[in-house]
Tab-separated table of C-alpha atoms in Angstrom:
chain	number	residue	atom	x	y	z
W	22	MET	CA	-1.845	25.297	38.394
W	23	ASP	CA	1.580	26.396	37.197
W	24	LEU	CA	4.220	23.820	38.197
W	25	ARG	CA	6.871	26.538	38.069
W	26	ARG	CA	5.116	28.473	40.851
W	27	LEU	CA	4.835	25.283	42.903
W	28	HIS	CA	8.580	24.846	42.514
W	29	TYR	CA	9.127	28.414	43.744
W	30	PHE	CA	6.867	27.685	46.699
W	31	VAL	CA	8.780	24.505	47.661
W	32	VAL	CA	12.172	26.247	47.501
W	33	LEU	CA	10.904	29.145	49.616
W	34	ALA	CA	9.311	26.708	52.081
W	35	GLU	CA	12.656	24.916	52.425
W	36	THR	CA	14.715	28.079	52.921
W	37	LEU	CA	12.133	30.317	54.646
W	38	HIS	CA	14.105	33.243	53.262
W	39	PHE	CA	13.241	35.161	50.113
W	40	GLY	CA	16.846	36.136	49.417
W	41	ARG	CA	18.261	32.620	49.738
W	42	ALA	CA	15.333	31.147	47.790
W	43	ALA	CA	15.827	33.663	44.980
W	44	LEU	CA	19.539	32.769	44.884
W	45	ARG	CA	18.772	29.054	44.580
W	46	LEU	CA	16.274	29.780	41.830
W	47	ASN	CA	18.719	32.071	39.997
W	48	MET	CA	16.276	34.953	39.995
W	49	SER	CA	15.863	38.261	41.811
W	50	GLN	CA	13.706	38.611	44.906
W	51	PRO	CA	10.880	40.857	43.563
W	52	PRO	CA	9.776	38.412	40.797
W	53	LEU	CA	9.829	35.585	43.364
W	54	SER	CA	7.629	37.565	45.731
W	55	HIS	CA	5.263	38.312	42.866
W	56	GLN	CA	4.995	34.643	41.804
W	57	ILE	CA	4.276	33.533	45.390
W	58	HIS	CA	1.594	36.216	45.618
W	59	VAL	CA	0.020	34.997	42.365
W	60	LEU	CA	0.033	31.415	43.680
W	61	GLU	CA	-1.675	32.482	46.888
W	62	GLU	CA	-4.338	34.284	44.880
W	63	GLU	CA	-4.896	31.202	42.715
W	64	LEU	CA	-5.283	28.993	45.781
W	65	GLN	CA	-7.181	31.649	47.725
W	66	ALA	CA	-4.994	30.858	50.730
W	67	ARG	CA	-2.127	32.619	52.467
W	68	LEU	CA	0.907	30.317	52.364
W	69	PHE	CA	3.507	32.345	54.278
W	70	GLU	CA	3.541	34.700	57.238
W	71	ARG	CA	6.030	37.466	56.499
W	72	ASN	CA	7.578	40.162	58.673
W	73	ASN	CA	10.869	42.021	58.748
W	74	ARG	CA	12.670	39.286	60.660
W	75	ARG	CA	11.369	35.942	59.394
W	76	VAL	CA	9.199	34.005	56.974
W	77	GLU	CA	7.054	31.142	58.235
W	78	LEU	CA	4.650	28.683	56.642
W	79	THR	CA	0.997	29.112	57.493
W	80	PRO	CA	-1.111	26.018	58.220
W	81	ALA	CA	-2.242	26.144	54.595
W	82	GLY	CA	1.389	26.278	53.449
W	83	GLN	CA	2.315	23.353	55.699
W	84	ALA	CA	-0.531	21.303	54.226
W	85	LEU	CA	0.429	22.220	50.667
W	86	LEU	CA	4.151	21.427	50.967
W	87	PRO	CA	4.025	17.577	50.830
W	88	GLU	CA	1.393	17.714	48.097
W	89	ALA	CA	3.486	20.149	46.061
W	90	ARG	CA	6.578	17.972	46.427
W	91	ALA	CA	4.657	14.868	45.328
W	92	LEU	CA	3.187	16.689	42.345
W	93	LEU	CA	6.604	17.979	41.235
W	94	GLU	CA	8.145	14.521	41.625
W	95	GLN	CA	5.334	13.010	39.560
W	96	ALA	CA	5.834	15.654	36.876
W	97	GLN	CA	9.543	14.833	36.828
W	98	ARG	CA	8.810	11.100	36.446
W	99	THR	CA	6.327	11.833	33.687
W	100	GLY	CA	8.874	13.937	31.867
W	101	ASN	CA	11.488	11.207	32.239
W	102	VAL	CA	9.090	8.625	30.820
W	103	ALA	CA	8.354	10.808	27.803
W	104	ALA	CA	12.060	11.378	27.233
W	105	ARG	CA	12.828	7.666	27.492
W	106	VAL	CA	10.073	6.832	25.015
W	107	GLN	CA	11.495	9.457	22.654
W	108	ARG	CA	14.947	7.853	22.978
W	109	GLY	CA	13.511	4.385	22.306
W	110	GLU	CA	14.123	3.122	25.844
W	111	LEU	CA	10.415	2.599	26.588
W	112	GLY	CA	7.352	1.818	24.482
W	113	GLN	CA	6.412	-1.238	22.484
W	114	ILE	CA	6.731	-2.980	19.132
W	115	ARG	CA	4.213	-5.461	17.743
W	116	VAL	CA	5.591	-8.496	15.928
W	117	GLY	CA	3.703	-11.173	14.008
W	118	PHE	CA	5.047	-14.533	12.937
W	119	THR	CA	3.890	-17.967	11.794
W	120	SER	CA	4.219	-20.998	14.045
W	121	ALA	CA	7.113	-22.275	11.934
W	122	ALA	CA	9.074	-19.021	12.176
W	123	ALA	CA	9.956	-19.608	15.822
W	124	LEU	CA	11.748	-22.834	14.857
W	125	ALA	CA	14.444	-20.971	12.935
W	126	PRO	CA	17.122	-19.685	15.375
W	127	VAL	CA	17.568	-16.361	13.536
W	128	ILE	CA	14.154	-15.040	14.588
W	129	PRO	CA	14.237	-15.875	18.320
W	130	ASP	CA	17.838	-14.625	18.388
W	131	LEU	CA	16.762	-11.314	16.802
W	132	ILE	CA	13.950	-10.809	19.310
W	133	LEU	CA	16.233	-11.773	22.223
W	134	ALA	CA	18.927	-9.339	21.044
W	135	TYR	CA	16.343	-6.553	20.841
W	136	ARG	CA	15.011	-7.257	24.339
W	137	GLN	CA	18.533	-7.300	25.762
W	138	ARG	CA	19.416	-4.004	24.116
W	139	TRP	CA	16.122	-2.255	24.948
W	140	PRO	CA	14.759	-4.049	28.041
W	141	GLY	CA	12.218	-1.305	28.685
W	142	VAL	CA	10.450	-1.811	25.358
W	143	GLN	CA	7.617	-4.335	25.397
W	144	VAL	CA	7.725	-6.802	22.499
W	145	ARG	CA	4.168	-7.941	21.783
W	146	ILE	CA	4.165	-11.132	19.716
W	147	GLU	CA	1.157	-12.557	17.889
W	148	GLU	CA	1.037	-15.855	16.021
W	149	LEU	CA	-0.783	-15.407	12.710
W	150	SER	CA	-0.815	-16.897	9.242
W	151	THR	CA	1.169	-15.127	6.543
W	152	GLN	CA	-1.932	-13.514	5.069
W	153	GLU	CA	-3.218	-12.451	8.485
W	154	GLN	CA	0.138	-10.829	9.248
W	155	LEU	CA	0.119	-8.808	6.043
W	156	GLN	CA	-3.441	-7.665	6.669
W	157	ALA	CA	-2.536	-6.681	10.234
W	158	ILE	CA	0.568	-4.702	9.274
W	159	LEU	CA	-1.382	-2.838	6.587
W	160	ALA	CA	-4.051	-2.017	9.187
W	161	LYS	CA	-1.331	-0.722	11.573
W	162	ARG	CA	-2.054	-3.503	14.080
W	163	LEU	CA	1.470	-4.895	13.621
W	164	ASP	CA	4.836	-3.227	13.151
W	165	PHE	CA	6.663	-6.265	11.749
W	166	ALA	CA	5.797	-9.562	10.097
W	167	PHE	CA	7.868	-12.663	9.411
W	168	VAL	CA	6.743	-14.400	6.221
W	169	ARG	CA	8.155	-17.289	4.207
W	170	GLY	CA	8.457	-17.468	0.438
W	171	THR	CA	10.861	-18.268	-2.369
W	172	ASP	CA	10.854	-14.767	-3.852
W	173	THR	CA	10.566	-11.234	-2.535
W	174	PRO	CA	6.976	-10.808	-1.278
W	175	GLU	CA	4.718	-8.726	-3.497
W	176	LEU	CA	3.851	-5.807	-1.244
W	177	PRO	CA	2.257	-2.362	-1.577
W	178	PRO	CA	4.616	0.655	-1.575
W	179	SER	CA	3.927	1.288	2.099
W	180	LEU	CA	5.690	-1.963	3.024
W	181	GLY	CA	9.207	-3.236	2.444
W	182	SER	CA	10.979	-6.517	3.096
W	183	ILE	CA	14.439	-7.934	3.689
W	184	ARG	CA	15.528	-11.564	3.442
W	185	LEU	CA	16.733	-12.809	6.805
W	186	PHE	CA	17.899	-16.271	5.786
W	187	GLU	CA	17.365	-19.098	3.330
W	188	ASP	CA	16.968	-22.769	4.114
W	189	ALA	CA	16.012	-25.926	2.268
W	190	LEU	CA	12.676	-27.665	2.094
W	191	VAL	CA	12.772	-31.291	3.170
W	192	ALA	CA	10.331	-34.183	3.019
W	193	ALA	CA	8.847	-35.268	6.341
W	194	LEU	CA	8.016	-38.968	6.027
W	195	PRO	CA	6.493	-41.530	8.386
W	196	ALA	CA	9.175	-43.928	9.587
W	197	SER	CA	7.328	-46.716	7.750
W	198	HIS	CA	7.540	-44.930	4.393
W	199	PRO	CA	9.389	-46.867	1.617
W	200	HIS	CA	11.889	-44.009	1.186
W	201	ALA	CA	12.447	-43.353	4.889
W	202	ASN	CA	15.655	-45.400	5.129
W	203	SER	CA	17.283	-44.272	1.879
W	204	THR	CA	20.510	-42.270	2.138
W	205	ARG	CA	19.978	-40.422	-1.158
W	206	ALA	CA	18.241	-37.114	-1.692
W	207	LEU	CA	14.606	-37.622	-2.563
W	208	ALA	CA	12.880	-36.338	-5.678
W	209	VAL	CA	9.445	-34.835	-5.096
W	210	SER	CA	8.174	-36.966	-7.994
W	211	ALA	CA	8.771	-40.058	-5.806
W	212	LEU	CA	5.861	-38.889	-3.625
W	213	VAL	CA	3.313	-38.898	-6.448
W	214	ASP	CA	1.223	-41.688	-4.867
W	215	ASP	CA	1.397	-40.350	-1.304
W	216	ARG	CA	-1.164	-38.462	0.661
W	217	PHE	CA	-0.016	-35.024	1.870
W	218	VAL	CA	-0.362	-32.999	5.048
W	219	MET	CA	-0.404	-29.297	4.133
W	220	TYR	CA	-0.898	-25.837	5.496
W	221	PRO	CA	-4.357	-24.482	4.602
W	222	ARG	CA	-4.603	-22.671	1.284
W	223	GLU	CA	-5.780	-19.501	3.054
W	224	SER	CA	-2.528	-19.303	4.995
W	225	GLY	CA	-1.240	-17.078	2.186
W	226	ILE	CA	2.155	-16.938	0.543
W	227	GLY	CA	4.843	-19.227	1.959
W	228	ALA	CA	5.294	-22.930	2.531
W	229	TYR	CA	1.902	-23.910	1.079
W	230	GLN	CA	2.525	-22.267	-2.289
W	231	GLN	CA	6.051	-23.607	-2.513
W	232	ALA	CA	5.000	-27.174	-1.701
W	233	MET	CA	2.255	-26.973	-4.308
W	234	ALA	CA	4.678	-25.545	-6.882
W	235	LEU	CA	7.220	-28.337	-6.288
W	236	CYS	CA	4.538	-30.972	-6.772
W	237	HIS	CA	3.265	-29.323	-9.963
W	238	HIS	CA	6.819	-29.061	-11.327
W	239	ALA	CA	7.172	-32.777	-10.613
W	240	GLY	CA	4.089	-33.409	-12.733
W	241	PHE	CA	1.326	-34.092	-10.233
W	242	ALA	CA	-1.209	-32.449	-7.953
W	243	PRO	CA	-0.770	-33.603	-4.350
W	244	GLN	CA	-3.530	-35.584	-2.646
W	245	ILE	CA	-4.159	-33.379	0.386
W	246	THR	CA	-5.873	-35.411	3.078
W	247	GLN	CA	-5.052	-33.301	6.159
W	248	GLU	CA	-4.507	-29.581	6.780
W	249	ALA	CA	-2.935	-27.968	9.833
W	250	ARG	CA	-1.823	-24.426	10.725
W	251	SER	CA	0.765	-25.454	13.324
W	252	ALA	CA	4.233	-26.762	12.488
W	253	ALA	CA	4.110	-29.187	15.410
W	254	THR	CA	0.704	-30.463	14.314
W	255	ILE	CA	1.922	-31.104	10.770
W	256	VAL	CA	4.867	-33.142	12.058
W	257	GLY	CA	2.571	-34.971	14.481
W	258	LEU	CA	0.160	-35.909	11.690
W	259	VAL	CA	3.065	-37.260	9.637
W	260	ALA	CA	4.203	-39.310	12.643
W	261	ALA	CA	0.686	-40.716	12.883
W	262	GLY	CA	0.991	-41.982	9.309
W	263	LEU	CA	-1.638	-39.660	7.876
W	264	GLY	CA	0.580	-38.444	5.064
W	265	VAL	CA	3.884	-36.880	4.035
W	266	ALA	CA	4.758	-33.182	4.115
W	267	LEU	CA	7.157	-30.776	2.431
W	268	VAL	CA	8.412	-28.507	5.184
W	269	PRO	CA	11.296	-26.098	5.948
W	270	GLU	CA	14.446	-27.747	7.266
W	271	SER	CA	13.973	-25.950	10.587
W	272	PHE	CA	11.152	-28.423	11.300
W	273	ARG	CA	13.882	-30.950	12.107
W	274	SER	CA	14.077	-29.332	15.548
W	275	ILE	CA	10.642	-30.794	16.359
W	276	GLN	CA	11.446	-34.033	18.104
W	277	ALA	CA	8.704	-36.428	17.024
W	278	LYS	CA	9.101	-40.186	17.175
W	279	GLY	CA	8.192	-41.915	13.936
W	280	VAL	CA	9.160	-39.071	11.546
W	281	VAL	CA	12.110	-39.087	9.158
W	282	PHE	CA	13.293	-35.924	7.376
W	283	ARG	CA	14.806	-36.434	3.944
W	284	PRO	CA	16.587	-33.821	1.790
W	285	LEU	CA	15.103	-33.009	-1.622
W	286	LYS	CA	17.052	-33.073	-4.864
W	287	ASP	CA	14.691	-30.720	-6.704
W	288	LYS	CA	16.526	-27.502	-7.616
W	289	ASP	CA	13.727	-25.203	-6.403
W	290	SER	CA	13.504	-26.767	-2.956
W	291	LYS	CA	14.755	-23.651	-1.188
W	292	SER	CA	12.772	-21.334	1.029
W	293	ALA	CA	13.489	-17.903	2.499
W	294	MET	CA	12.229	-16.034	5.547
W	295	TRP	CA	11.472	-12.340	5.056
W	296	LEU	CA	11.009	-9.520	7.545
W	297	VAL	CA	8.220	-7.183	6.412
W	298	PHE	CA	8.233	-3.618	7.751
W	299	ASN	CA	6.746	-0.177	7.129
W	300	THR	CA	8.624	2.007	4.662
W	301	GLY	CA	7.188	5.304	5.911
W	302	LYS	CA	7.987	7.159	9.102
W	303	VAL	CA	8.688	4.704	11.904
W	304	SER	CA	9.105	5.079	15.657
W	305	VAL	CA	12.473	5.021	17.386
W	306	GLN	CA	11.507	1.610	18.776
W	307	GLU	CA	10.766	0.247	15.299
W	308	GLN	CA	13.989	1.693	13.899
W	309	GLY	CA	15.993	-0.098	16.577
W	310	PHE	CA	14.483	-3.436	15.557
W	311	MET	CA	15.103	-2.704	11.877
W	312	ASP	CA	18.729	-1.799	12.595
W	313	LEU	CA	19.309	-5.112	14.379
W	314	ALA	CA	17.697	-6.976	11.472
W	315	GLY	CA	20.011	-5.258	9.002
W	316	VAL	CA	17.393	-3.146	7.212
W	317	PRO	CA	19.258	-0.342	5.369
W	318	ARG	CA	18.261	3.107	6.521
W	319	SER	CA	16.610	5.297	3.922
W	320	PRO	CA	18.734	8.310	2.923
W	321	ILE	CA	17.633	11.576	4.524
W	322	PRO	CA	16.105	13.806	1.795
């Protein structure tokens, strides 16, 4: 059914006068009469009684009027939704991050700023390891990933990255540890005889690789006795005396009794958080998030 003819019908039903209806519709009377006739043929029902003095709705026309109005209003709402999605006001983005990423204020602040600017866009967040995030964004199951690493992530051409911030790695020690009460920066080599709590190897690039690299540069392979995927779990295991850990400084925000965080003196004890994104054509919703994150726009060819 042609929505335009339904609109003609509603205007004529409201005016009950072909001349006035044609004026409201900014058209001449003969085409209006023709379109109403076509609509009646489509519906196989007479909608108006016409004579030289007046136009009246038939019972069929009276029954159709509220339905026609509802259908036109729904079409208008549908059109508005499509337009708002096109403008980036509605829709969704899918964001992945590691458990530790939420501890750094930059990332929650970025997501909050996006939600405040585009409240109609749903932000779907999924906690995944670094490797799982990269697999998901390549498979188009995620739009953005937050990954940690010392250097720019090695990514295929379809993905790009931007460094959001850099922070230090620190040593998380049980309060009973011999170095817990020292005021000096700690060398990683001082932990050669300690047991370590680590992220699993399969977590991908990020804190695991950097912790391993720092230990190797210090001349030893760490004795890994516990593995955990969650930042809070790692700190909790350290508090329980099950080992030490090399973690981002943002872990200090985890309030755990029995854990002391000590700065490291090793020159490579820095870590960065990267936003990974698609380099191809992106949605308006994705572009808005990238703009807030400071991703430079590609020049228009």
